[in-house]
Amino acid sequence: MRFIHAADIHLDSPLTGLSSYADAPVERLRTATRDAFTNLVSLAIDEQVDFMVIAGDLYDGNWKDYNTGLYFVKEMGRLDKAHIPVYLLHGNHDAESEMTRKLLLPRNVSVFESRKPSSFRLDSLGVVLHGRSFKDAATLENLAGTYPDAVPGLINIGVLHTALEGNAMHATYAPCSLAELHAKGYDYWALGHVHEYALWRGDSLVVFPGNLQGRHIRETGPRGAVLVESGPSGALDVQRVYVDVLRWHRLDVDVAGCSNFEDVARTIGQALEGLVEATTESIPLAVRVIVSGRTAAHGELFSMEAQLRQEVLASIAALGNDRVWLEKVRLDTHAIDDGQSLRERADALADLQDLLAGAQDDPVFLKALHADLCGLLGKVPLELRNAVPHFDDIKGGDLTALIGEIRPSLVAHLAKGE
């Protein structure tokens, strides 16, 4: 017995932030979730699996474009021709989807009820699946506690959309504990909602397959589903299968040994070259470069993200590699000098450093600065507001961290220009 367990497909999930980058592969990203799902269906057919389980969030909220639903129906038709049934559970995003409520599905797709748990018996395979769909997006009830007891003599599979315990990064929908799932007596729990792959062994095999396709830089690394197979003894084996068509990657570059802007650009170029050489797969990469370290180049790098981005793009072009797209360059460097050498100089720069240091505790200055920055904040596009962490501090009136970060950068920059 073999089946595919997938979740969090988020078909046609709208993309945000790409308008900031003229060179972004918008069309490739726009169709990525569909292309990944097409790959999954093709894999299921090639592997001749007995069935497929989708553990929630097939759609992406109240998305009214029926072309998304028609695409899904077409792919289900491919599975129907291959005699592969699909067991679909609605998650929080599906519960608010208009397509979930109105679109008729092909005959090979069975949907778990939302009012109470429902079960599907596959006697020819010795399998029974139990599940309960979300009726409302914000489902805070412990759904697992309502699932039926395990059926003796069959492989019991529980399908559940849940944050499980300890997943603070995800909304705590359908909360339950790992111990509770193990105690249910099922052989396998096909979970959804958490976008990272995770597996726990115990009285039950509990699995999050992760989402099918990374959609932004917070979803890095390979993405896909799991292929589950039962051996002669009934034991279940889980194998990850990757179907993503574009992969997000964080490239951390330590520039502690760099003395100027040019050194930093060359070091990033070398890191990119190493990344390309180490990537044997042909899948395109969307890369965010994180530049860090205590470096003599810190002052020169101040507010130079845009220029550094152009240098990194030039390095990618020189590699002759069309599989790498630069999503962003983020500077997170620090000055080597803590300011002591400047204080010993007793000149204008030393006075400026002391003035900026005192500004962090000057209520009059902080009030005036806050008023100026709030005026600026109201004119900033939403995409930029979400991308700059200090904007939250400005709204909250806490400017200490902002001034503390700018002070060494500004002084080092002026010292270099001296």
Coordinates of C-alpha atoms in Angstrom, one line a residue:
M1 CA 0.0 0.0 0.0
R2 CA 1.4 3.4 -1.1
F3 CA 0.0 6.8 -0.8
I4 CA 1.1 10.5 -1.1
H5 CA 0.5 12.9 1.8
A6 CA 0.5 16.6 0.9
A7 CA -0.7 19.8 2.5
D8 CA -0.6 23.6 2.3
I9 CA -0.6 23.8 -1.4
H10 CA -2.0 27.4 -1.5
L11 CA -2.9 27.3 -5.2
D12 CA -2.3 30.6 -6.9
S13 CA -1.2 32.3 -3.6
P14 CA -0.8 36.0 -4.4
L15 CA 2.7 37.2 -4.3
T16 CA 3.8 40.3 -2.4
G17 CA 6.9 42.5 -2.6
L18 CA 8.0 41.6 -6.1
S19 CA 7.1 45.0 -7.6
S20 CA 10.2 46.4 -5.9
Y21 CA 12.5 44.3 -8.2
A22 CA 12.5 45.1 -11.9
D23 CA 14.4 41.9 -12.6
A24 CA 12.1 39.5 -10.6
P25 CA 11.0 36.4 -12.5
V26 CA 7.4 37.3 -11.8
E27 CA 5.7 34.9 -14.2
R28 CA 7.8 32.0 -12.9
L29 CA 6.8 32.8 -9.4
R30 CA 3.2 33.5 -10.3
T31 CA 2.7 30.0 -11.6
A32 CA 5.0 28.2 -9.1
T33 CA 2.3 26.7 -6.9
R34 CA 0.4 25.3 -9.9
D35 CA 3.6 23.9 -11.5
A36 CA 4.6 22.2 -8.2
F37 CA 1.1 20.7 -7.9
T38 CA 1.3 19.5 -11.5
N39 CA 4.6 17.8 -10.6
L40 CA 2.9 16.2 -7.6
V41 CA 0.1 14.8 -9.7
S42 CA 2.6 13.5 -12.3
L43 CA 4.6 11.8 -9.5
A44 CA 1.5 10.1 -8.1
I45 CA 0.7 8.7 -11.5
D46 CA 4.3 7.6 -12.2
E47 CA 4.5 5.9 -8.8
Q48 CA 1.1 4.3 -9.3
V49 CA 0.1 5.2 -5.7
D50 CA -3.1 3.8 -4.3
F51 CA -4.5 7.2 -3.2
M52 CA -3.5 10.8 -2.2
V53 CA -4.3 12.7 1.0
I54 CA -4.4 16.5 1.0
A55 CA -4.4 17.7 4.7
G56 CA -5.8 21.2 4.2
D57 CA -5.2 24.6 2.7
L58 CA -5.5 23.6 -0.9
Y59 CA -6.6 27.1 -1.7
D60 CA -5.4 30.4 -0.4
G61 CA -8.2 32.2 1.4
N62 CA -11.1 34.0 -0.2
W63 CA -9.6 33.9 -3.6
K64 CA -12.4 34.4 -6.1
D65 CA -10.7 33.5 -9.4
Y66 CA -12.4 30.3 -10.5
N67 CA -9.6 29.5 -12.9
T68 CA -7.8 28.3 -9.8
G69 CA -10.6 25.8 -9.1
L70 CA -10.9 24.8 -12.7
Y71 CA -7.2 24.0 -12.8
F72 CA -7.5 21.8 -9.7
V73 CA -10.5 20.0 -11.2
K74 CA -8.4 19.3 -14.3
E75 CA -5.5 17.9 -12.3
M76 CA -8.0 15.7 -10.3
G77 CA -9.2 14.4 -13.7
R78 CA -5.7 13.2 -14.5
L79 CA -5.7 11.3 -11.3
D80 CA -9.2 9.9 -12.0
K81 CA -8.0 8.5 -15.3
A82 CA -5.2 6.8 -13.4
H83 CA -7.7 5.4 -10.9
I84 CA -6.2 7.3 -8.0
P85 CA -8.7 8.6 -5.4
V86 CA -8.0 11.7 -3.4
Y87 CA -9.1 12.4 0.2
L88 CA -9.3 16.1 0.8
L89 CA -9.6 17.9 4.1
H90 CA -10.4 21.6 4.3
G91 CA -8.1 23.8 6.4
N92 CA -8.4 27.3 7.7
H93 CA -7.8 28.9 4.2
D94 CA -10.2 26.5 2.5
A95 CA -12.9 27.3 5.0
E96 CA -13.0 31.0 3.8
S97 CA -12.7 30.1 0.1
E98 CA -15.6 30.6 -2.2
M99 CA -14.5 27.8 -4.4
T100 CA -14.7 25.4 -1.4
R101 CA -18.3 26.2 -0.9
K102 CA -19.5 26.2 -4.5
L103 CA -17.2 24.2 -6.8
L104 CA -18.2 20.7 -7.6
L105 CA -15.4 18.2 -7.5
P106 CA -14.7 15.1 -9.7
R107 CA -15.9 11.7 -8.6
N108 CA -12.5 10.5 -7.4
V109 CA -12.3 13.3 -4.8
S110 CA -13.8 12.7 -1.3
V111 CA -14.0 15.5 1.2
F112 CA -14.1 15.1 5.0
E113 CA -17.1 16.6 6.7
S114 CA -16.8 19.6 8.9
R115 CA -19.8 19.2 11.3
K116 CA -18.3 15.9 12.7
P117 CA -15.5 13.5 11.8
S118 CA -16.0 11.3 8.9
S119 CA -14.2 8.1 7.9
F120 CA -13.5 6.4 4.5
R121 CA -12.8 2.7 4.4
L122 CA -10.6 1.2 1.7
D123 CA -11.1 -2.5 2.5
S124 CA -9.2 -3.7 -0.5
L125 CA -6.1 -2.0 1.0
G126 CA -6.9 -2.7 4.6
V127 CA -7.0 1.1 5.3
V128 CA -9.4 3.5 7.0
L129 CA -9.0 7.3 6.9
H130 CA -10.5 9.6 9.6
G131 CA -10.7 13.3 9.3
R132 CA -12.7 16.5 10.1
S133 CA -12.5 19.6 7.9
F134 CA -12.6 23.2 9.2
K135 CA -16.0 24.7 9.1
D136 CA -14.7 28.2 10.0
A137 CA -11.3 29.7 9.3
A138 CA -10.6 30.4 13.0
T139 CA -11.3 26.9 14.3
L140 CA -10.0 26.9 17.9
E141 CA -11.7 23.6 18.9
N142 CA -9.5 20.5 19.6
L143 CA -10.8 18.5 16.6
A144 CA -8.5 15.5 17.3
G145 CA -10.4 14.8 20.5
T146 CA -13.6 14.2 18.4
Y147 CA -12.0 11.6 16.1
P148 CA -13.3 8.0 16.3
D149 CA -11.5 5.2 17.9
A150 CA -9.1 3.2 15.7
V151 CA -10.7 0.3 13.7
P152 CA -9.0 -3.0 14.7
G153 CA -7.3 -4.9 11.9
L154 CA -6.9 -1.9 9.6
I155 CA -4.2 0.7 9.0
N156 CA -5.8 3.8 10.6
I157 CA -4.8 7.2 9.1
G158 CA -5.9 10.4 10.8
V159 CA -6.0 13.5 8.6
L160 CA -5.8 16.7 10.6
H161 CA -5.1 20.4 10.0
T162 CA -3.5 21.7 13.2
A163 CA -0.8 23.9 14.6
L164 CA 0.1 21.1 17.1
E165 CA 1.8 22.2 20.3
G166 CA 4.8 24.5 20.2
N167 CA 4.4 26.0 16.7
A168 CA 4.3 29.7 17.7
M169 CA 5.0 30.7 14.1
H170 CA 1.5 29.5 13.0
A171 CA -2.0 30.4 14.2
T172 CA -3.0 27.9 16.9
Y173 CA -5.9 26.4 15.0
A174 CA -7.3 23.0 16.1
P175 CA -4.8 22.8 18.9
C176 CA -3.8 19.4 20.3
S177 CA -0.7 17.7 21.7
L178 CA 1.6 15.1 20.2
A179 CA 0.9 12.8 23.2
E180 CA -2.8 13.0 22.4
L181 CA -2.2 11.9 18.8
H182 CA 0.0 9.0 19.9
A183 CA -2.6 7.9 22.4
K184 CA -5.4 7.7 19.8
G185 CA -4.1 4.4 18.5
Y186 CA -3.8 5.4 14.8
D187 CA -0.9 4.2 12.7
Y188 CA -0.3 7.5 10.9
W189 CA -1.3 11.1 11.3
A190 CA -1.3 13.1 8.1
L191 CA -1.1 16.7 9.3
G192 CA -1.2 20.1 7.6
H193 CA -1.0 23.8 8.5
V194 CA 2.7 24.0 9.5
H195 CA 4.8 24.7 6.4
E196 CA 8.0 23.0 7.6
Y197 CA 8.6 19.2 7.3
A198 CA 8.5 17.4 10.6
L199 CA 8.2 13.7 11.6
W200 CA 7.7 12.1 15.0
R201 CA 7.8 8.4 15.8
G202 CA 6.1 6.7 18.6
D203 CA 2.9 4.8 19.0
S204 CA 1.9 6.6 15.9
L205 CA 3.8 8.1 13.0
V206 CA 3.0 11.8 12.9
V207 CA 4.1 13.8 9.9
F208 CA 3.9 17.4 8.6
P209 CA 5.0 17.2 4.9
G210 CA 5.6 20.9 4.7
N211 CA 4.1 23.1 2.0
L212 CA 4.5 22.1 -1.6
Q213 CA 6.2 25.2 -2.9
G214 CA 8.1 27.9 -1.0
R215 CA 6.4 31.3 -1.7
H216 CA 8.9 33.7 0.0
I217 CA 12.2 33.9 1.7
R218 CA 10.8 32.6 5.0
E219 CA 10.2 29.3 3.3
T220 CA 13.7 28.3 2.3
G221 CA 15.0 24.9 1.1
P222 CA 13.5 22.0 -0.8
R223 CA 9.7 21.6 -0.6
G224 CA 7.2 18.9 -1.5
A225 CA 5.2 16.1 0.0
V226 CA 5.8 12.6 1.4
L227 CA 5.4 9.1 -0.1
V228 CA 4.3 6.6 2.5
E229 CA 4.5 2.9 1.9
S230 CA 3.6 -0.1 4.1
G231 CA 5.9 -3.1 4.2
P232 CA 4.9 -6.8 4.6
S233 CA 4.8 -6.4 8.4
G234 CA 2.6 -3.4 8.1
A235 CA 5.2 -1.0 9.2
L236 CA 5.1 2.4 7.5
D237 CA 8.1 3.9 5.7
V238 CA 8.1 7.7 4.9
Q239 CA 10.1 9.2 2.0
R240 CA 10.2 12.9 1.2
V241 CA 9.5 13.8 -2.4
Y242 CA 10.4 17.2 -3.8
V243 CA 8.2 18.8 -6.4
D244 CA 9.0 22.6 -6.1
V245 CA 9.9 24.5 -9.2
L246 CA 11.8 27.4 -7.5
R247 CA 13.8 27.3 -4.3
W248 CA 14.4 30.1 -1.8
H249 CA 17.8 30.3 -0.2
R250 CA 19.5 32.5 2.4
L251 CA 23.2 33.0 1.6
D252 CA 25.1 34.2 4.8
V253 CA 28.3 35.9 3.9
D254 CA 30.8 36.8 6.7
V255 CA 32.8 39.9 5.7
A256 CA 34.8 40.2 8.9
G257 CA 38.1 40.2 6.9
C258 CA 37.0 42.9 4.4
S259 CA 38.4 46.4 4.7
N260 CA 36.3 48.2 2.1
F261 CA 33.3 48.1 -0.2
E262 CA 35.1 46.4 -3.0
D263 CA 36.4 43.6 -0.7
V264 CA 32.8 43.0 0.4
A265 CA 31.5 42.8 -3.2
R266 CA 34.3 40.3 -4.1
T267 CA 33.6 38.2 -1.1
I268 CA 29.9 37.9 -1.9
G269 CA 30.8 37.0 -5.5
Q270 CA 33.0 34.2 -4.3
A271 CA 30.2 32.9 -2.0
L272 CA 27.7 33.0 -4.9
E273 CA 30.2 31.0 -7.1
G274 CA 30.5 28.4 -4.3
L275 CA 26.7 28.2 -4.0
V276 CA 26.3 27.6 -7.8
E277 CA 29.0 25.0 -7.8
A278 CA 27.5 23.2 -4.8
T279 CA 24.0 23.1 -6.4
T280 CA 23.8 20.1 -8.6
E281 CA 20.0 20.3 -9.3
S282 CA 18.8 22.4 -12.1
I283 CA 16.0 24.1 -10.0
P284 CA 16.2 27.9 -10.0
L285 CA 17.3 29.6 -6.8
A286 CA 15.8 32.9 -5.3
V287 CA 18.7 34.1 -3.1
R288 CA 18.8 36.6 -0.2
V289 CA 22.3 37.6 0.6
I290 CA 22.9 38.4 4.3
V291 CA 26.1 40.3 4.8
S292 CA 27.3 40.1 8.4
G293 CA 30.4 40.4 10.7
R294 CA 32.5 43.0 12.5
T295 CA 34.3 44.6 9.7
A296 CA 36.4 47.7 8.9
A297 CA 34.1 48.2 5.9
H298 CA 31.0 48.8 8.1
G299 CA 31.0 52.6 7.8
E300 CA 31.5 52.4 4.0
L301 CA 28.5 50.0 3.7
F302 CA 26.2 52.4 5.5
S303 CA 23.0 52.8 3.4
M304 CA 24.7 51.0 0.4
E305 CA 22.3 48.2 -0.1
A306 CA 21.2 49.5 -3.5
Q307 CA 24.7 49.8 -4.8
L308 CA 25.8 46.5 -3.3
R309 CA 22.8 44.9 -5.0
Q310 CA 24.1 46.0 -8.4
E311 CA 27.5 44.6 -7.6
V312 CA 26.0 41.3 -6.7
L313 CA 23.9 41.2 -9.8
A314 CA 27.1 41.8 -11.8
S315 CA 28.7 38.8 -10.1
I316 CA 25.7 36.6 -11.0
A317 CA 25.9 37.8 -14.6
A318 CA 29.6 37.1 -14.7
L319 CA 28.9 33.5 -13.5
G320 CA 26.8 33.1 -16.6
N321 CA 24.1 31.4 -14.5
D322 CA 20.5 32.1 -15.3
R323 CA 19.2 29.9 -12.5
V324 CA 20.0 32.4 -9.7
W325 CA 17.7 35.4 -9.0
L326 CA 18.8 37.9 -6.3
E327 CA 15.9 38.6 -4.1
K328 CA 17.6 41.0 -1.7
V329 CA 20.9 42.1 -0.1
R330 CA 20.6 42.8 3.6
L331 CA 23.4 44.4 5.6
D332 CA 23.8 43.2 9.1
T333 CA 27.4 44.3 9.8
H334 CA 28.9 46.0 12.9
A335 CA 31.9 48.3 13.4
I336 CA 35.1 46.8 14.7
D337 CA 35.8 49.9 16.8
D338 CA 33.5 50.5 19.8
G339 CA 34.3 54.2 19.5
Q340 CA 37.2 54.4 22.0
S341 CA 39.7 55.4 19.4
L342 CA 37.5 58.3 18.2
R343 CA 37.0 59.5 21.8
E344 CA 40.7 59.6 22.2
R345 CA 41.0 61.9 19.1
A346 CA 39.2 64.8 20.9
D347 CA 38.0 66.4 17.6
A348 CA 34.7 67.1 15.8
L349 CA 34.0 63.4 15.1
A350 CA 34.6 62.6 18.8
D351 CA 32.1 65.4 19.7
L352 CA 29.6 64.0 17.2
Q353 CA 29.9 60.5 18.6
D354 CA 29.2 61.8 22.1
L355 CA 26.3 63.9 20.9
L356 CA 24.7 60.9 19.2
A357 CA 25.3 58.7 22.2
G358 CA 23.6 61.3 24.4
A359 CA 20.7 61.6 22.0
Q360 CA 19.4 58.1 23.0
D361 CA 18.5 59.5 26.4
D362 CA 17.5 63.0 25.4
P363 CA 13.6 63.2 25.7
V364 CA 13.3 66.5 23.7
F365 CA 15.4 65.2 20.8
L366 CA 13.6 61.8 20.8
K367 CA 10.2 63.5 20.8
A368 CA 11.2 65.7 17.8
L369 CA 12.7 62.8 15.9
H370 CA 9.7 60.7 16.5
A371 CA 7.4 63.4 15.1
D372 CA 9.6 63.7 12.0
L373 CA 9.8 60.0 11.4
C374 CA 6.0 59.4 11.9
G375 CA 5.4 62.0 9.2
L376 CA 7.8 60.0 6.9
L377 CA 6.2 56.7 7.9
G378 CA 2.8 57.9 6.6
K379 CA 4.2 58.4 3.1
V380 CA 6.1 55.1 2.9
P381 CA 4.6 52.3 0.7
L382 CA 3.2 49.3 2.6
E383 CA 5.7 46.9 1.1
L384 CA 8.6 49.0 2.4
R385 CA 6.9 49.4 5.8
N386 CA 6.7 45.6 6.1
A387 CA 10.3 45.2 5.0
V388 CA 12.0 47.5 7.5
P389 CA 11.9 46.2 11.1
H390 CA 12.6 49.7 12.6
F391 CA 9.2 51.0 11.3
D392 CA 7.4 49.0 14.1
D393 CA 9.7 50.7 16.6
I394 CA 8.9 54.1 15.2
K395 CA 5.2 53.5 15.5
G396 CA 5.7 52.3 19.0
G397 CA 7.8 55.4 19.9
D398 CA 10.9 53.4 20.8
L399 CA 13.9 54.9 18.8
T400 CA 16.7 53.6 21.1
A401 CA 17.6 50.6 18.8
L402 CA 17.4 52.8 15.7
I403 CA 19.8 55.4 17.0
G404 CA 22.0 52.8 18.5
E405 CA 22.4 51.2 15.1
I406 CA 22.9 54.4 13.1
R407 CA 25.4 56.0 15.5
P408 CA 28.4 53.8 14.8
S409 CA 27.6 53.5 11.1
L410 CA 27.3 57.3 10.6
V411 CA 30.4 58.1 12.6
A412 CA 32.4 55.4 10.8
H413 CA 31.1 56.7 7.4
L414 CA 32.1 60.2 8.2
A415 CA 35.5 59.1 9.6
K416 CA 36.2 57.4 6.3
G417 CA 35.2 60.4 4.3
E418 CA 37.4 62.7 6.4

